[in-house]
């Protein structure tokens, strides 16, 4: 029996991100109104609130200090329209804050300021000291809301976390340092200088997502505190168990212990190597390959083997998935894992029971938003 308690319906995700070049400016607010109308119609608007998660780039500071915060000039009117609507309906402002991104895009960003160790030089804003980027970023939003007449509007941090691979700053050490530091930082309920008290936050994310777009960077597939098969990546105390540690997934069923690698004796200068690797990476996941990544220590053969195996496992170890041109590949039962570079094995696919469970619980029909919302306070 699964019991669902839905508190929010998120409309879009970071629709005003600057890299979208205004694609969703005119459609986001109408969508918000439609969802709110559906919640009202379902009689759920007092219990389930509509919100619109925004990236932290929707606000900026004219002075580089939190007190200079306001919404971005090019979207200011759109933001005020949405903020007023949310406020009028008792809904929160949801923001995704990622100190990692600042470190990723700016090589001169002071790394210690992204963490919570107190090792960085504080920023003084009119007598208030900020010792980490999260507090400063969060309070820049508080100032932006306050300047526009919404000083008491509740704020939810919809996403915050640190990736473990795909970039030189995305690693286990930094991820553990950030996430544990953040959990310790908020666990006391002291909040930020502008908003003392508990902060509602959602750690991103539970597991890695190997289908996620890598347009922002290869790190996008590695935000999980667990691997794809439910293994904890590092020690992290969320305050939810007596042991203070993450619990690995139980009874995970894997496919056979075998891997697809570059065939011994195959030539690196074979004309089919480059297109084969490109094909395997395009349909598999090679984001762990690269400078100072978990598989950055591999040689040329190792890189090729990793690409082949990723494609092979993603295709559930089908024989034809390890038949690259010119006999470049071969299946092996010797684990090719090297150091920090793990050559994964796919978990067993499982579809039928889940499909039957959905049909049994939901009457075998597609659900409208209102019908789904009706399940949010019930049992499946």
mmCIF file of C-alpha atoms in Angstrom:
data_model
loop_
_atom_site.group_PDB
_atom_site.id
_atom_site.type_symbol
_atom_site.label_atom_id
_atom_site.label_comp_id
_atom_site.label_asym_id
_atom_site.label_seq_id
_atom_site.Cartn_x
_atom_site.Cartn_y
_atom_site.Cartn_z
ATOM 1 C CA UNK A 1 0.000 0.000 0.000
ATOM 2 C CA UNK A 2 1.486 3.322 -1.077
ATOM 3 C CA UNK A 3 0.161 6.481 0.546
ATOM 4 C CA UNK A 4 0.634 9.741 -1.324
ATOM 5 C CA UNK A 5 0.648 13.199 0.193
ATOM 6 C CA UNK A 6 1.041 15.874 -2.472
ATOM 7 C CA UNK A 7 1.724 19.399 -1.279
ATOM 8 C CA UNK A 8 2.708 21.094 -4.512
ATOM 9 C CA UNK A 9 2.229 20.903 -8.257
ATOM 10 C CA UNK A 10 5.253 22.277 -10.107
ATOM 11 C CA UNK A 11 4.529 23.966 -13.419
ATOM 12 C CA UNK A 12 7.610 23.732 -15.593
ATOM 13 C CA UNK A 13 11.182 23.777 -14.329
ATOM 14 C CA UNK A 14 13.354 26.868 -14.636
ATOM 15 C CA UNK A 15 11.296 28.229 -17.581
ATOM 16 C CA UNK A 16 12.991 31.647 -17.493
ATOM 17 C CA UNK A 17 16.532 30.292 -17.598
ATOM 18 C CA UNK A 18 18.546 32.836 -19.552
ATOM 19 C CA UNK A 19 19.838 30.188 -21.969
ATOM 20 C CA UNK A 20 16.232 29.545 -23.123
ATOM 21 C CA UNK A 21 16.209 33.020 -24.679
ATOM 22 C CA UNK A 22 12.621 33.768 -23.669
ATOM 23 C CA UNK A 23 11.103 30.608 -25.159
ATOM 24 C CA UNK A 24 8.625 30.146 -22.297
ATOM 25 C CA UNK A 25 7.972 33.740 -21.253
ATOM 26 C CA UNK A 26 4.461 33.928 -22.666
ATOM 27 C CA UNK A 27 3.288 30.411 -21.848
ATOM 28 C CA UNK A 28 4.331 29.935 -18.225
ATOM 29 C CA UNK A 29 1.818 32.230 -16.562
ATOM 30 C CA UNK A 30 -1.198 30.883 -18.523
ATOM 31 C CA UNK A 31 -0.102 27.362 -17.554
ATOM 32 C CA UNK A 32 0.028 28.384 -13.893
ATOM 33 C CA UNK A 33 -3.503 29.760 -14.094
ATOM 34 C CA UNK A 34 -4.784 26.588 -15.760
ATOM 35 C CA UNK A 35 -3.289 24.345 -13.085
ATOM 36 C CA UNK A 36 -4.636 26.557 -10.305
ATOM 37 C CA UNK A 37 -8.090 26.393 -11.880
ATOM 38 C CA UNK A 38 -7.851 22.598 -12.005
ATOM 39 C CA UNK A 39 -6.915 22.441 -8.335
ATOM 40 C CA UNK A 40 -9.822 24.687 -7.418
ATOM 41 C CA UNK A 41 -12.181 22.546 -9.485
ATOM 42 C CA UNK A 42 -10.924 19.435 -7.691
ATOM 43 C CA UNK A 43 -11.402 21.066 -4.295
ATOM 44 C CA UNK A 44 -7.713 20.757 -3.495
ATOM 45 C CA UNK A 45 -6.476 24.345 -3.736
ATOM 46 C CA UNK A 46 -6.286 24.749 0.043
ATOM 47 C CA UNK A 47 -4.095 21.659 0.458
ATOM 48 C CA UNK A 48 -2.134 21.462 -2.803
ATOM 49 C CA UNK A 49 -0.370 24.593 -3.993
ATOM 50 C CA UNK A 50 0.808 25.395 -7.475
ATOM 51 C CA UNK A 51 4.357 26.687 -7.857
ATOM 52 C CA UNK A 52 6.887 27.350 -10.602
ATOM 53 C CA UNK A 53 10.499 26.340 -9.849
ATOM 54 C CA UNK A 54 12.897 29.015 -11.053
ATOM 55 C CA UNK A 55 16.622 29.008 -11.553
ATOM 56 C CA UNK A 56 18.547 31.424 -9.362
ATOM 57 C CA UNK A 57 19.430 33.426 -12.471
ATOM 58 C CA UNK A 58 15.962 35.047 -12.472
ATOM 59 C CA UNK A 59 17.327 37.499 -9.914
ATOM 60 C CA UNK A 60 20.576 39.413 -9.696
ATOM 61 C CA UNK A 61 22.293 42.011 -7.571
ATOM 62 C CA UNK A 62 23.164 45.501 -8.737
ATOM 63 C CA UNK A 63 25.908 45.671 -6.109
ATOM 64 C CA UNK A 64 27.087 42.011 -5.933
ATOM 65 C CA UNK A 65 25.658 42.027 -2.383
ATOM 66 C CA UNK A 66 22.380 40.360 -1.336
ATOM 67 C CA UNK A 67 20.842 43.738 -0.504
ATOM 68 C CA UNK A 68 21.190 44.728 -4.148
ATOM 69 C CA UNK A 69 18.895 41.898 -5.219
ATOM 70 C CA UNK A 70 16.076 42.344 -7.718
ATOM 71 C CA UNK A 71 14.568 40.344 -10.537
ATOM 72 C CA UNK A 72 16.404 40.345 -13.842
ATOM 73 C CA UNK A 73 15.555 43.453 -15.838
ATOM 74 C CA UNK A 74 14.602 41.575 -19.009
ATOM 75 C CA UNK A 75 11.999 39.440 -17.202
ATOM 76 C CA UNK A 76 11.057 41.746 -14.339
ATOM 77 C CA UNK A 77 7.426 42.286 -15.364
ATOM 78 C CA UNK A 78 6.892 38.580 -16.062
ATOM 79 C CA UNK A 79 8.322 37.662 -12.679
ATOM 80 C CA UNK A 80 6.162 40.158 -10.803
ATOM 81 C CA UNK A 81 3.078 38.806 -12.561
ATOM 82 C CA UNK A 82 3.912 35.265 -11.485
ATOM 83 C CA UNK A 83 5.014 36.191 -7.975
ATOM 84 C CA UNK A 84 1.796 38.135 -7.368
ATOM 85 C CA UNK A 85 -0.283 35.219 -8.617
ATOM 86 C CA UNK A 86 1.536 32.756 -6.369
ATOM 87 C CA UNK A 87 1.283 35.087 -3.403
ATOM 88 C CA UNK A 88 -2.433 35.707 -3.950
ATOM 89 C CA UNK A 89 -3.025 31.962 -3.897
ATOM 90 C CA UNK A 90 -0.924 31.288 -0.816
ATOM 91 C CA UNK A 91 1.740 29.490 -2.861
ATOM 92 C CA UNK A 92 5.504 29.614 -2.290
ATOM 93 C CA UNK A 93 8.318 30.878 -4.488
ATOM 94 C CA UNK A 94 10.437 27.873 -5.483
ATOM 95 C CA UNK A 95 14.070 28.370 -6.445
ATOM 96 C CA UNK A 96 16.874 26.010 -7.444
ATOM 97 C CA UNK A 97 20.240 27.075 -6.015
ATOM 98 C CA UNK A 98 23.462 25.449 -7.223
ATOM 99 C CA UNK A 99 26.783 26.800 -5.923
ATOM 100 C CA UNK A 100 28.459 24.116 -8.059
ATOM 101 C CA UNK A 101 27.338 25.914 -11.229
ATOM 102 C CA UNK A 102 29.115 29.086 -10.135
ATOM 103 C CA UNK A 103 32.314 27.118 -9.696
ATOM 104 C CA UNK A 104 31.749 25.367 -13.029
ATOM 105 C CA UNK A 105 31.291 28.510 -15.132
ATOM 106 C CA UNK A 106 33.814 30.741 -13.356
ATOM 107 C CA UNK A 107 37.330 29.367 -12.774
ATOM 108 C CA UNK A 108 38.041 32.370 -10.541
ATOM 109 C CA UNK A 109 35.115 31.700 -8.210
ATOM 110 C CA UNK A 110 36.426 31.191 -4.633
ATOM 111 C CA UNK A 111 35.868 27.462 -4.160
ATOM 112 C CA UNK A 112 35.642 27.553 -0.357
ATOM 113 C CA UNK A 113 32.724 30.005 -0.582
ATOM 114 C CA UNK A 114 30.629 27.263 -2.209
ATOM 115 C CA UNK A 115 30.896 25.134 0.946
ATOM 116 C CA UNK A 116 29.940 25.490 4.602
ATOM 117 C CA UNK A 117 33.253 25.004 6.366
ATOM 118 C CA UNK A 118 33.688 28.650 7.263
ATOM 119 C CA UNK A 119 37.056 28.671 5.497
ATOM 120 C CA UNK A 120 36.234 31.479 3.074
ATOM 121 C CA UNK A 121 36.448 35.203 3.680
ATOM 122 C CA UNK A 122 32.960 36.488 4.499
ATOM 123 C CA UNK A 123 31.103 39.069 2.441
ATOM 124 C CA UNK A 124 29.912 42.004 4.513
ATOM 125 C CA UNK A 125 26.553 43.446 3.516
ATOM 126 C CA UNK A 126 25.742 46.437 5.703
ATOM 127 C CA UNK A 127 27.035 44.730 8.809
ATOM 128 C CA UNK A 128 25.710 41.268 7.952
ATOM 129 C CA UNK A 129 28.374 38.693 7.178
ATOM 130 C CA UNK A 130 27.813 35.940 4.613
ATOM 131 C CA UNK A 131 30.145 32.991 4.951
ATOM 132 C CA UNK A 132 28.778 30.836 2.114
ATOM 133 C CA UNK A 133 27.150 31.257 -1.257
ATOM 134 C CA UNK A 134 23.877 29.556 -0.347
ATOM 135 C CA UNK A 135 22.968 32.096 2.321
ATOM 136 C CA UNK A 136 24.000 34.995 0.095
ATOM 137 C CA UNK A 137 22.118 33.685 -2.929
ATOM 138 C CA UNK A 138 18.997 32.851 -0.918
ATOM 139 C CA UNK A 139 18.928 36.292 0.662
ATOM 140 C CA UNK A 140 19.420 37.993 -2.694
ATOM 141 C CA UNK A 141 16.053 36.470 -3.574
ATOM 142 C CA UNK A 142 14.592 37.623 -0.242
ATOM 143 C CA UNK A 143 15.677 41.174 -1.054
ATOM 144 C CA UNK A 144 14.214 40.899 -4.568
ATOM 145 C CA UNK A 145 10.857 39.823 -3.148
ATOM 146 C CA UNK A 146 10.958 42.476 -0.449
ATOM 147 C CA UNK A 147 11.712 45.296 -2.884
ATOM 148 C CA UNK A 148 8.685 44.348 -4.946
ATOM 149 C CA UNK A 149 6.236 44.136 -2.068
ATOM 150 C CA UNK A 150 6.394 40.425 -1.250
ATOM 151 C CA UNK A 151 8.683 40.421 1.768
ATOM 152 C CA UNK A 152 6.739 37.725 3.617
ATOM 153 C CA UNK A 153 6.351 35.289 0.734
ATOM 154 C CA UNK A 154 7.488 31.750 1.684
ATOM 155 C CA UNK A 155 10.481 30.353 -0.198
ATOM 156 C CA UNK A 156 11.181 26.721 -1.035
ATOM 157 C CA UNK A 157 14.569 25.537 -2.257
ATOM 158 C CA UNK A 158 13.347 23.065 -4.858
ATOM 159 C CA UNK A 159 16.773 21.729 -5.803
ATOM 160 C CA UNK A 160 20.220 21.885 -4.266
ATOM 161 C CA UNK A 161 23.093 19.431 -4.459
ATOM 162 C CA UNK A 162 26.497 18.612 -5.917
ATOM 163 C CA UNK A 163 27.371 16.198 -8.757
ATOM 164 C CA UNK A 164 29.978 13.462 -8.424
ATOM 165 C CA UNK A 165 31.314 13.075 -11.944
ATOM 166 C CA UNK A 166 31.574 14.652 -15.385
ATOM 167 C CA UNK A 167 33.757 17.631 -14.396
ATOM 168 C CA UNK A 168 36.932 18.235 -12.436
ATOM 169 C CA UNK A 169 34.933 19.843 -9.611
ATOM 170 C CA UNK A 170 32.276 17.131 -9.682
ATOM 171 C CA UNK A 171 33.685 14.409 -7.480
ATOM 172 C CA UNK A 172 32.866 12.348 -4.399
ATOM 173 C CA UNK A 173 34.959 14.479 -2.052
ATOM 174 C CA UNK A 174 33.323 17.774 -3.011
ATOM 175 C CA UNK A 175 29.827 16.251 -3.144
ATOM 176 C CA UNK A 176 30.152 14.779 0.348
ATOM 177 C CA UNK A 177 31.647 18.006 1.645
ATOM 178 C CA UNK A 178 28.838 20.114 0.182
ATOM 179 C CA UNK A 179 25.837 17.916 0.940
ATOM 180 C CA UNK A 180 26.908 17.040 4.475
ATOM 181 C CA UNK A 181 27.851 20.637 5.125
ATOM 182 C CA UNK A 182 24.503 21.810 3.817
ATOM 183 C CA UNK A 183 22.539 19.287 5.898
ATOM 184 C CA UNK A 184 24.431 20.339 9.014
ATOM 185 C CA UNK A 185 23.943 23.998 8.099
ATOM 186 C CA UNK A 186 20.147 23.769 7.917
ATOM 187 C CA UNK A 187 19.505 21.070 10.518
ATOM 188 C CA UNK A 188 19.612 23.535 13.388
ATOM 189 C CA UNK A 189 16.750 25.494 11.846
ATOM 190 C CA UNK A 190 18.539 28.841 12.059
ATOM 191 C CA UNK A 191 17.928 29.682 8.394
ATOM 192 C CA UNK A 192 19.692 32.602 6.718
ATOM 193 C CA UNK A 193 20.402 36.141 7.949
ATOM 194 C CA UNK A 194 17.334 37.543 6.170
ATOM 195 C CA UNK A 195 15.107 34.553 6.911
ATOM 196 C CA UNK A 196 15.853 33.071 10.339
ATOM 197 C CA UNK A 197 14.100 29.780 11.023
ATOM 198 C CA UNK A 198 13.674 26.423 9.269
ATOM 199 C CA UNK A 199 14.240 26.284 5.519
ATOM 200 C CA UNK A 200 12.196 23.938 3.325
ATOM 201 C CA UNK A 201 14.640 22.302 0.927
ATOM 202 C CA UNK A 202 14.800 19.323 -1.434
ATOM 203 C CA UNK A 203 18.162 17.679 -1.987
ATOM 204 C CA UNK A 204 18.923 16.902 -5.609
ATOM 205 C CA UNK A 205 19.050 14.120 -6.363
ATOM 206 C CA UNK A 206 18.310 10.586 -5.203
ATOM 207 C CA UNK A 207 19.963 8.626 -8.040
ATOM 208 C CA UNK A 208 21.951 9.340 -11.192
ATOM 209 C CA UNK A 209 20.022 9.808 -14.444
ATOM 210 C CA UNK A 210 21.809 8.451 -17.507
ATOM 211 C CA UNK A 211 19.251 9.866 -19.939
ATOM 212 C CA UNK A 212 19.418 13.443 -18.711
ATOM 213 C CA UNK A 213 20.476 16.109 -21.202
ATOM 214 C CA UNK A 214 24.156 16.994 -21.028
ATOM 215 C CA UNK A 215 23.750 20.345 -22.777
ATOM 216 C CA UNK A 216 24.664 22.203 -19.553
ATOM 217 C CA UNK A 217 27.581 19.809 -18.978
ATOM 218 C CA UNK A 218 28.467 16.131 -18.518
ATOM 219 C CA UNK A 219 27.940 16.483 -14.767
ATOM 220 C CA UNK A 220 24.159 16.607 -15.306
ATOM 221 C CA UNK A 221 23.905 12.810 -15.165
ATOM 222 C CA UNK A 222 25.668 12.512 -11.822
ATOM 223 C CA UNK A 223 23.725 14.441 -9.174
ATOM 224 C CA UNK A 224 22.591 11.333 -7.279
ATOM 225 C CA UNK A 225 23.609 10.500 -3.731
ATOM 226 C CA UNK A 226 23.070 6.908 -4.913
ATOM 227 C CA UNK A 227 24.350 5.195 -8.042
ATOM 228 C CA UNK A 228 21.856 3.973 -10.644
ATOM 229 C CA UNK A 229 21.663 0.635 -8.812
ATOM 230 C CA UNK A 230 21.112 2.047 -5.337
ATOM 231 C CA UNK A 231 24.634 2.060 -3.908
ATOM 232 C CA UNK A 232 25.446 5.002 -1.594
ATOM 233 C CA UNK A 233 28.256 7.012 -3.159
ATOM 234 C CA UNK A 234 29.612 8.418 0.079
ATOM 235 C CA UNK A 235 28.832 8.778 3.775
ATOM 236 C CA UNK A 236 25.972 11.216 4.299
ATOM 237 C CA UNK A 237 23.988 11.754 7.477
ATOM 238 C CA UNK A 238 20.502 12.990 6.631
ATOM 239 C CA UNK A 239 19.345 12.557 10.208
ATOM 240 C CA UNK A 240 16.856 9.874 9.197
ATOM 241 C CA UNK A 241 18.480 6.732 10.635
ATOM 242 C CA UNK A 242 20.057 5.795 13.952
ATOM 243 C CA UNK A 243 23.277 4.948 12.154
ATOM 244 C CA UNK A 244 23.310 8.309 10.412
ATOM 245 C CA UNK A 245 24.217 6.707 7.109
ATOM 246 C CA UNK A 246 22.589 6.059 3.769
ATOM 247 C CA UNK A 247 21.094 2.602 3.308
ATOM 248 C CA UNK A 248 21.824 0.739 0.090
ATOM 249 C CA UNK A 249 18.985 -0.649 -2.013
ATOM 250 C CA UNK A 250 18.175 -4.254 -1.158
ATOM 251 C CA UNK A 251 17.659 -7.234 -3.453
ATOM 252 C CA UNK A 252 18.869 -5.496 -6.599
ATOM 253 C CA UNK A 253 18.852 -8.022 -9.423
ATOM 254 C CA UNK A 254 21.612 -7.605 -11.999
ATOM 255 C CA UNK A 255 22.110 -9.077 -15.435
ATOM 256 C CA UNK A 256 24.919 -11.595 -15.906
ATOM 257 C CA UNK A 257 28.395 -10.546 -14.814
ATOM 258 C CA UNK A 258 29.830 -9.837 -18.226
ATOM 259 C CA UNK A 259 31.108 -6.779 -20.025
ATOM 260 C CA UNK A 260 31.778 -5.623 -23.579
ATOM 261 C CA UNK A 261 35.332 -4.404 -24.158
ATOM 262 C CA UNK A 262 37.725 -3.663 -27.005
ATOM 263 C CA UNK A 263 38.971 -6.990 -28.324
ATOM 264 C CA UNK A 264 42.591 -7.748 -27.431
ATOM 265 C CA UNK A 265 44.640 -7.417 -30.574
ATOM 266 C CA UNK A 266 42.256 -4.957 -32.233
ATOM 267 C CA UNK A 267 44.149 -2.005 -33.671
ATOM 268 C CA UNK A 268 43.681 1.475 -32.274
ATOM 269 C CA UNK A 269 44.217 2.955 -35.734
ATOM 270 C CA UNK A 270 41.389 0.916 -37.253
ATOM 271 C CA UNK A 271 39.185 3.290 -39.255
ATOM 272 C CA UNK A 272 36.088 1.976 -37.469
ATOM 273 C CA UNK A 273 37.272 2.866 -33.956
ATOM 274 C CA UNK A 274 36.287 6.547 -33.958
ATOM 275 C CA UNK A 275 32.795 6.120 -35.457
ATOM 276 C CA UNK A 276 32.123 3.105 -33.225
ATOM 277 C CA UNK A 277 33.036 5.016 -30.075
ATOM 278 C CA UNK A 278 30.962 8.004 -31.203
ATOM 279 C CA UNK A 279 27.989 5.732 -31.824
ATOM 280 C CA UNK A 280 28.370 3.953 -28.481
ATOM 281 C CA UNK A 281 28.690 7.211 -26.537
ATOM 282 C CA UNK A 282 25.749 8.831 -28.318
ATOM 283 C CA UNK A 283 23.451 5.958 -27.326
ATOM 284 C CA UNK A 284 25.196 4.991 -24.107
ATOM 285 C CA UNK A 285 26.737 7.232 -21.468
ATOM 286 C CA UNK A 286 30.359 8.343 -21.631
ATOM 287 C CA UNK A 287 30.089 11.290 -19.251
ATOM 288 C CA UNK A 288 32.506 9.643 -16.807
ATOM 289 C CA UNK A 289 35.261 9.890 -19.408
ATOM 290 C CA UNK A 290 37.296 13.076 -19.486
ATOM 291 C CA UNK A 291 39.779 15.260 -17.675
ATOM 292 C CA UNK A 292 39.831 14.633 -13.910
ATOM 293 C CA UNK A 293 36.660 12.535 -13.988
ATOM 294 C CA UNK A 294 36.242 9.128 -12.333
ATOM 295 C CA UNK A 295 37.487 7.430 -15.507
ATOM 296 C CA UNK A 296 40.059 10.031 -16.436
ATOM 297 C CA UNK A 297 42.825 7.531 -15.617
ATOM 298 C CA UNK A 298 41.986 5.162 -18.499
ATOM 299 C CA UNK A 299 44.237 4.686 -21.490
ATOM 300 C CA UNK A 300 42.942 4.657 -25.072
ATOM 301 C CA UNK A 301 41.872 1.005 -24.924
ATOM 302 C CA UNK A 302 40.138 1.624 -21.616
ATOM 303 C CA UNK A 303 38.221 4.594 -23.009
ATOM 304 C CA UNK A 304 37.028 2.553 -25.982
ATOM 305 C CA UNK A 305 36.074 -0.372 -23.761
ATOM 306 C CA UNK A 306 34.136 1.905 -21.439
ATOM 307 C CA UNK A 307 32.148 3.318 -24.355
ATOM 308 C CA UNK A 308 31.421 -0.144 -25.739
ATOM 309 C CA UNK A 309 30.328 -1.468 -22.356
ATOM 310 C CA UNK A 310 28.066 1.482 -21.681
ATOM 311 C CA UNK A 311 26.213 0.827 -24.930
ATOM 312 C CA UNK A 312 26.155 -2.920 -24.255
ATOM 313 C CA UNK A 313 24.705 -2.616 -20.761
ATOM 314 C CA UNK A 314 22.183 0.003 -21.815
ATOM 315 C CA UNK A 315 20.908 -2.489 -24.368
ATOM 316 C CA UNK A 316 20.509 -5.143 -21.665
ATOM 317 C CA UNK A 317 23.544 -7.130 -22.838
ATOM 318 C CA UNK A 318 22.042 -8.086 -26.181
ATOM 319 C CA UNK A 319 24.557 -10.073 -28.219
ATOM 320 C CA UNK A 320 24.323 -7.680 -31.149
ATOM 321 C CA UNK A 321 25.140 -4.755 -28.839
ATOM 322 C CA UNK A 322 28.711 -6.025 -28.582
ATOM 323 C CA UNK A 323 29.321 -6.581 -32.275
ATOM 324 C CA UNK A 324 31.097 -3.449 -33.426
ATOM 325 C CA UNK A 325 32.583 -3.341 -36.966
ATOM 326 C CA UNK A 326 35.842 -5.067 -37.875
ATOM 327 C CA UNK A 327 35.654 -7.318 -34.813
ATOM 328 C CA UNK A 328 36.622 -4.470 -32.492
ATOM 329 C CA UNK A 329 34.684 -5.787 -29.506
ATOM 330 C CA UNK A 330 34.333 -8.918 -27.427
ATOM 331 C CA UNK A 331 32.370 -9.999 -24.351
ATOM 332 C CA UNK A 332 34.434 -10.775 -21.266
ATOM 333 C CA UNK A 333 33.633 -12.123 -17.805
ATOM 334 C CA UNK A 334 36.665 -10.435 -16.265
ATOM 335 C CA UNK A 335 35.641 -7.180 -14.600
ATOM 336 C CA UNK A 336 37.490 -4.341 -16.411
ATOM 337 C CA UNK A 337 36.923 -1.878 -13.550
ATOM 338 C CA UNK A 338 40.077 0.152 -12.878
ATOM 339 C CA UNK A 339 40.543 2.233 -9.727
ATOM 340 C CA UNK A 340 37.720 4.768 -9.459
ATOM 341 C CA UNK A 341 36.388 3.867 -12.897
ATOM 342 C CA UNK A 342 33.530 1.420 -12.486
ATOM 343 C CA UNK A 343 32.392 -0.599 -15.486
ATOM 344 C CA UNK A 344 28.746 -1.102 -14.636
ATOM 345 C CA UNK A 345 26.397 -4.046 -15.093
ATOM 346 C CA UNK A 346 22.795 -3.315 -15.982
ATOM 347 C CA UNK A 347 20.065 -4.205 -13.522
ATOM 348 C CA UNK A 348 17.396 -6.583 -14.742
ATOM 349 C CA UNK A 349 14.579 -4.863 -16.637
ATOM 350 C CA UNK A 350 11.151 -5.245 -15.053
ATOM 351 C CA UNK A 351 7.968 -3.990 -16.615
ATOM 352 C CA UNK A 352 4.972 -6.313 -16.317
ATOM 353 C CA UNK A 353 4.163 -6.195 -12.614
ATOM 354 C CA UNK A 354 4.428 -2.414 -12.469
ATOM 355 C CA UNK A 355 2.029 -2.090 -15.373
ATOM 356 C CA UNK A 356 -0.473 -4.462 -13.773
ATOM 357 C CA UNK A 357 -0.219 -2.595 -10.466
ATOM 358 C CA UNK A 358 -1.045 0.717 -12.146
ATOM 359 C CA UNK A 359 -4.027 -0.780 -13.929
ATOM 360 C CA UNK A 360 -5.265 -2.417 -10.769
ATOM 361 C CA UNK A 361 -4.920 0.729 -8.720
ATOM 362 C CA UNK A 362 -6.093 3.289 -11.251
ATOM 363 C CA UNK A 363 -8.724 1.351 -13.168
ATOM 364 C CA UNK A 364 -6.608 0.942 -16.289
ATOM 365 C CA UNK A 365 -7.331 4.449 -17.590
ATOM 366 C CA UNK A 366 -5.320 7.573 -18.273
ATOM 367 C CA UNK A 367 -5.563 10.161 -15.522
ATOM 368 C CA UNK A 368 -6.242 13.846 -15.946
ATOM 369 C CA UNK A 369 -4.461 16.323 -13.681
ATOM 370 C CA UNK A 370 -7.564 16.668 -11.526
ATOM 371 C CA UNK A 371 -7.895 12.877 -11.180
ATOM 372 C CA UNK A 372 -4.218 12.534 -10.289
ATOM 373 C CA UNK A 373 -4.500 15.344 -7.765
ATOM 374 C CA UNK A 374 -7.402 13.460 -6.223
ATOM 375 C CA UNK A 375 -5.069 10.560 -5.539
ATOM 376 C CA UNK A 376 -2.554 12.750 -3.776
ATOM 377 C CA UNK A 377 -4.275 12.462 -0.429
ATOM 378 C CA UNK A 378 -5.445 8.894 -0.899
ATOM 379 C CA UNK A 379 -4.082 5.381 -1.201
ATOM 380 C CA UNK A 380 -3.002 3.436 -4.263
#
